[in-house]
Coordinates of C-alpha atoms in Angstrom, one line a residue:
X1 CA 15.5 80.8 -36.0
X2 CA 13.9 79.8 -32.8
X3 CA 11.7 76.7 -33.0
X4 CA 9.1 75.7 -30.4
X5 CA 10.0 72.4 -28.9
X6 CA 7.7 69.5 -30.1
X7 CA 5.0 68.6 -27.6
X8 CA 3.4 65.2 -27.7
X9 CA 0.1 65.0 -25.8
X10 CA -0.5 62.0 -23.6
X11 CA -3.9 60.5 -23.7
X12 CA -5.8 60.3 -20.5
X13 CA -6.3 56.6 -20.9
X14 CA -2.6 55.8 -21.1
X15 CA -1.9 58.1 -18.2
X16 CA -4.6 56.3 -16.1
X17 CA -3.1 52.9 -17.0
X18 CA 0.4 54.0 -16.0
X19 CA -0.8 55.4 -12.8
X20 CA -2.8 52.3 -12.0
X21 CA 0.1 49.8 -12.7
X22 CA 1.4 49.8 -9.1
X23 CA -2.1 49.2 -7.8
X24 CA -2.7 46.3 -10.3
X25 CA 0.7 44.8 -9.3
X26 CA -0.2 45.0 -5.6
X27 CA -3.6 43.4 -6.3
X28 CA -2.0 40.6 -8.2
X29 CA 0.5 39.9 -5.4
X30 CA -2.3 39.9 -2.9
X31 CA -4.2 37.4 -5.0
X32 CA -1.1 35.2 -5.3
X33 CA -0.8 35.1 -1.6
X34 CA -4.4 34.0 -1.0
X35 CA -4.6 30.3 0.1
X36 CA -5.8 27.9 -2.5
X37 CA -9.2 26.5 -1.8
X38 CA -8.8 22.7 -1.5
X39 CA -11.7 20.6 -2.8
X40 CA -13.5 18.1 -0.6
X41 CA -11.7 14.8 -0.3
X42 CA -13.0 12.1 -2.7
X43 CA -15.7 9.8 -1.5
X44 CA -14.7 6.2 -0.8
X45 CA -15.9 4.9 -4.2
X46 CA -13.8 7.4 -6.1
X47 CA -10.8 7.0 -3.9
X48 CA -10.8 3.2 -4.4
X49 CA -11.0 3.7 -8.2
X50 CA -7.9 5.9 -8.0
X51 CA -6.0 3.2 -6.0
X52 CA -7.3 -0.2 -7.0
X53 CA -9.3 0.6 -10.1
X54 CA -12.6 0.0 -8.3
X55 CA -14.1 -1.9 -5.3
X56 CA -12.3 -5.1 -6.2
X57 CA -8.7 -5.9 -7.1
X58 CA -7.0 -8.8 -8.9
X59 CA -3.3 -9.2 -8.5
X60 CA -0.7 -11.9 -7.9
X61 CA -0.1 -10.5 -4.4
X62 CA -3.7 -11.2 -3.5
X63 CA -3.5 -14.8 -4.5
X64 CA -0.2 -15.3 -2.6
X65 CA -1.5 -13.7 0.5
X66 CA -4.6 -15.8 0.6
X67 CA -2.8 -19.1 0.3
X68 CA -1.8 -19.3 -3.3
X69 CA -5.4 -19.5 -4.6
X70 CA -6.2 -19.0 -8.3
X71 CA -4.4 -16.1 -9.9
X72 CA -7.8 -14.9 -11.1
X73 CA -8.9 -14.3 -7.5
X74 CA -10.4 -10.8 -7.0
X75 CA -10.2 -9.3 -3.5
X76 CA -13.0 -7.2 -2.3
X77 CA -11.8 -3.8 -1.1
X78 CA -13.3 -1.8 1.8
X79 CA -12.1 1.5 3.3
X80 CA -11.6 1.2 7.0
X81 CA -9.7 4.4 7.9
X82 CA -9.2 7.9 6.6
X83 CA -7.4 10.8 8.3
X84 CA -6.4 14.2 6.9
X85 CA -3.1 16.0 7.9
X86 CA -0.6 18.5 6.7
X87 CA 3.0 17.5 5.9
X88 CA 5.6 19.9 4.6
X89 CA 2.9 22.5 3.9
X90 CA 1.0 19.9 1.7
X91 CA -2.6 18.8 2.6
X92 CA -2.7 15.0 2.7
X93 CA -5.2 12.2 3.2
X94 CA -4.3 8.8 4.6
X95 CA -6.5 5.9 3.5
X96 CA -6.4 2.3 4.7
X97 CA -8.3 -0.7 3.2
X98 CA -9.2 -4.2 4.2
X99 CA -9.0 -6.8 1.4
X100 CA -10.9 -10.0 1.6
X101 CA -11.4 -12.9 -0.8
X102 CA -15.1 -12.2 -1.3
X103 CA -17.6 -10.1 0.7
X104 CA -16.2 -8.9 4.0
X105 CA -19.3 -10.0 5.8
X106 CA -18.6 -13.6 4.9
X107 CA -15.0 -13.5 6.0
X108 CA -15.4 -13.2 9.7
X109 CA -14.3 -16.6 11.2
X110 CA -11.6 -16.4 13.9
X111 CA -9.0 -17.8 11.5
X112 CA -10.0 -15.5 8.6
X113 CA -7.3 -12.9 8.3
X114 CA -7.8 -10.0 5.8
X115 CA -5.0 -8.1 4.1
X116 CA -4.4 -4.4 4.7
X117 CA -3.5 -1.8 2.0
X118 CA -3.1 1.9 2.2
X119 CA -2.6 5.0 0.1
X120 CA -1.9 8.8 0.5
X121 CA -3.6 11.4 -1.5
X122 CA -2.2 15.0 -1.7
X123 CA -3.7 18.3 -2.8
X124 CA -1.9 19.8 -5.8
X125 CA -1.3 23.5 -6.5
X126 CA -4.9 23.9 -7.7
X127 CA -6.4 22.2 -4.7
X128 CA -7.3 19.0 -6.4
X129 CA -6.6 15.6 -4.8
X130 CA -4.0 13.4 -6.5
X131 CA -2.6 10.0 -5.7
X132 CA 0.7 10.6 -3.9
X133 CA 1.8 7.1 -2.7
X134 CA 0.3 3.7 -2.3
X135 CA 0.9 0.2 -0.9
X136 CA -2.0 -1.9 -2.2
X137 CA -1.1 -4.8 0.0
X138 CA 1.1 -4.2 3.0
X139 CA 0.4 -6.6 5.9
X140 CA -2.2 -8.8 7.7
X141 CA -5.2 -7.2 9.2
X142 CA -7.4 -8.0 12.2
X143 CA -8.5 -11.6 12.5
X144 CA -12.2 -12.0 11.6
X145 CA -12.1 -8.8 9.6
X146 CA -13.0 -6.8 12.6
X147 CA -12.3 -3.2 13.4
X148 CA -8.7 -2.2 12.8
X149 CA -6.7 -0.3 15.5
X150 CA -5.1 2.5 13.4
X151 CA -3.7 5.9 14.3
X152 CA -1.6 8.7 12.7
X153 CA 1.5 9.6 14.7
X154 CA 3.4 12.8 14.2
X155 CA 7.1 12.1 14.2
X156 CA 8.3 15.7 14.0
X157 CA 7.1 19.0 12.7
X158 CA 7.1 17.8 9.1
X159 CA 6.5 14.1 9.1
X160 CA 3.7 11.7 10.0
X161 CA 3.4 7.9 10.0
X162 CA 0.6 5.3 10.3
X163 CA 0.6 3.1 13.3
X164 CA -1.3 -0.3 13.1
X165 CA -1.7 -2.4 16.2
X166 CA -2.7 -6.0 15.7
X167 CA -4.1 -8.3 18.4
X168 CA -5.0 -12.0 18.1
X169 CA -6.1 -14.4 20.9
X170 CA -6.5 -18.2 20.9
X171 CA -7.7 -19.9 24.1
X172 CA -6.2 -17.2 26.3
X173 CA -2.8 -17.1 24.5
X174 CA -2.2 -13.7 22.9
X175 CA -0.2 -12.3 20.0
X176 CA 0.3 -8.6 19.6
X177 CA 2.4 -6.5 17.2
X178 CA 3.0 -2.8 16.5
X179 CA 3.5 -1.9 12.8
X180 CA 4.7 1.5 11.5
X181 CA 4.0 2.5 7.9
X182 CA 5.6 5.4 6.2
X183 CA 5.7 7.2 2.8
X184 CA 8.8 7.0 0.7
X185 CA 9.5 7.6 -3.0
X186 CA 5.9 7.3 -4.1
X187 CA 5.2 4.2 -2.0
X188 CA 3.8 3.3 1.4
X189 CA 6.2 0.9 3.1
X190 CA 6.2 -1.1 6.3
X191 CA 9.0 0.7 8.3
X192 CA 8.9 -1.4 11.5
X193 CA 7.2 -4.4 13.0
X194 CA 7.7 -5.6 16.6
X195 CA 5.5 -7.9 18.7
X196 CA 5.2 -11.2 20.6
X197 CA 3.4 -14.4 19.7
X198 CA 1.4 -17.0 21.6
X199 CA 2.0 -15.7 25.2
X200 CA -0.2 -16.8 28.1
X201 CA -2.5 -14.0 29.3
X202 CA -5.1 -13.7 32.2
X203 CA -7.7 -15.6 30.2
X204 CA -5.3 -18.6 30.0
X205 CA -3.8 -18.4 33.5
X206 CA -6.2 -16.4 35.6
X207 CA -5.1 -13.8 38.1
X208 CA -1.6 -15.3 38.1
X209 CA -0.8 -13.7 34.8
X210 CA -0.3 -10.0 34.2
X211 CA -2.1 -8.2 31.4
X212 CA -0.3 -8.1 28.1
X213 CA -0.1 -4.9 26.1
X214 CA 1.9 -3.1 23.4
X215 CA 2.4 0.6 22.7
X216 CA 4.3 3.2 20.6
X217 CA 5.7 6.5 21.9
X218 CA 7.3 9.2 19.8
X219 CA 10.6 10.4 21.4
X220 CA 12.1 13.9 21.1
X221 CA 14.6 15.5 20.9
X222 CA 17.1 13.3 19.2
X223 CA 19.4 12.8 16.2
X224 CA 16.4 12.1 14.0
X225 CA 12.8 10.9 14.2
X226 CA 12.7 8.3 17.0
X227 CA 10.1 6.0 18.6
X228 CA 10.0 3.6 21.5
X229 CA 8.0 0.4 21.2
X230 CA 7.0 -1.1 24.5
X231 CA 5.9 -4.8 24.8
X232 CA 4.5 -6.3 28.0
X233 CA 4.1 -10.0 27.9
X234 CA 4.4 -13.2 30.0
X235 CA 7.0 -15.9 29.8
X236 CA 6.6 -19.4 31.3
X237 CA 3.7 -21.6 32.1
X238 CA 0.5 -21.1 34.1
X239 CA -0.5 -20.5 36.8
X240 CA 2.1 -17.7 37.3
X241 CA 4.1 -16.9 34.3
X242 CA 6.9 -14.3 34.6
X243 CA 6.0 -10.7 33.4
X244 CA 8.4 -9.2 31.0
X245 CA 8.7 -5.6 29.8
X246 CA 10.6 -5.1 26.6
X247 CA 11.5 -1.5 25.5
X248 CA 13.0 -1.0 22.0
X249 CA 14.1 2.4 20.8
X250 CA 14.4 3.0 17.1
X251 CA 15.3 5.9 14.8
X252 CA 14.3 6.5 11.2
X253 CA 17.3 6.1 8.9
X254 CA 17.3 5.5 5.2
X255 CA 13.5 5.0 5.1
X256 CA 13.4 2.4 7.8
X257 CA 13.2 2.3 11.6
X258 CA 16.4 0.8 12.9
X259 CA 17.7 0.1 16.3
X260 CA 19.0 3.1 18.0
X261 CA 22.8 2.8 18.4
X262 CA 24.1 2.0 21.9
X263 CA 25.8 4.8 23.7
X264 CA 29.6 4.6 23.2
X265 CA 31.7 3.0 25.9
X266 CA 33.7 5.4 28.0
X267 CA 37.3 5.8 26.9
X268 CA 39.6 4.6 29.8
X269 CA 42.4 6.9 28.6
X270 CA 40.1 10.0 28.6
X271 CA 40.7 12.5 31.4
X272 CA 38.1 12.5 34.2
X273 CA 35.2 14.9 33.7
X274 CA 35.4 18.1 35.6
X275 CA 32.9 18.7 38.4

């Protein structure tokens, strides 16, 4: 006997959902590709709380830096630099702090040297700022707790470092140094420091002495991230010390800037180069 084949009606709702599935998937993909909105960077008070626990910090490193004072010494913390940048597709914020044994305004004598600390915040996948790396106490700051000479330098397309230039002068004799700070394994570290100490400048010797300066340049291309630190200083006594220019090329290896290897000596047995 002939039987009519069974027929199962499809509801209009199920049909509509099935037809809309490709559109919903496309919309979800489009939303996933939209850039995440990154929140405003934290204000100084909140950032200091993330790094130091507040606007003051007690630590054995503080007591050691300021001459072995009481281990209960609390350093006052003040933000002196912030700069936003992008590294390996991650939004970051560099923060630098001066630390002084008491209010900064009372630590401004020529021999009063603050400490410098720094930290990096990074935006997470939800656009919220998180502590990425820190170096609560890295190095000495500007004598007299004055304005710091700080700058972000881009080493290559995916890497940035912090440059800190320090200048001190006593009766016309100058000391200068260039310091490079980099992020590594959740910490900020001093990757290089070069400078000169107690050299006679024009204020000590008059017109017979050349100006003294220091500077950092990023070099490319190369085997890796490279910099050149240039120091210009005077050797000898007044009234006419001898000007010296010292150029040091360094490359980043194993988390530190190291002297660039010298070019290999020519092989005497090698055949002459073709012209």
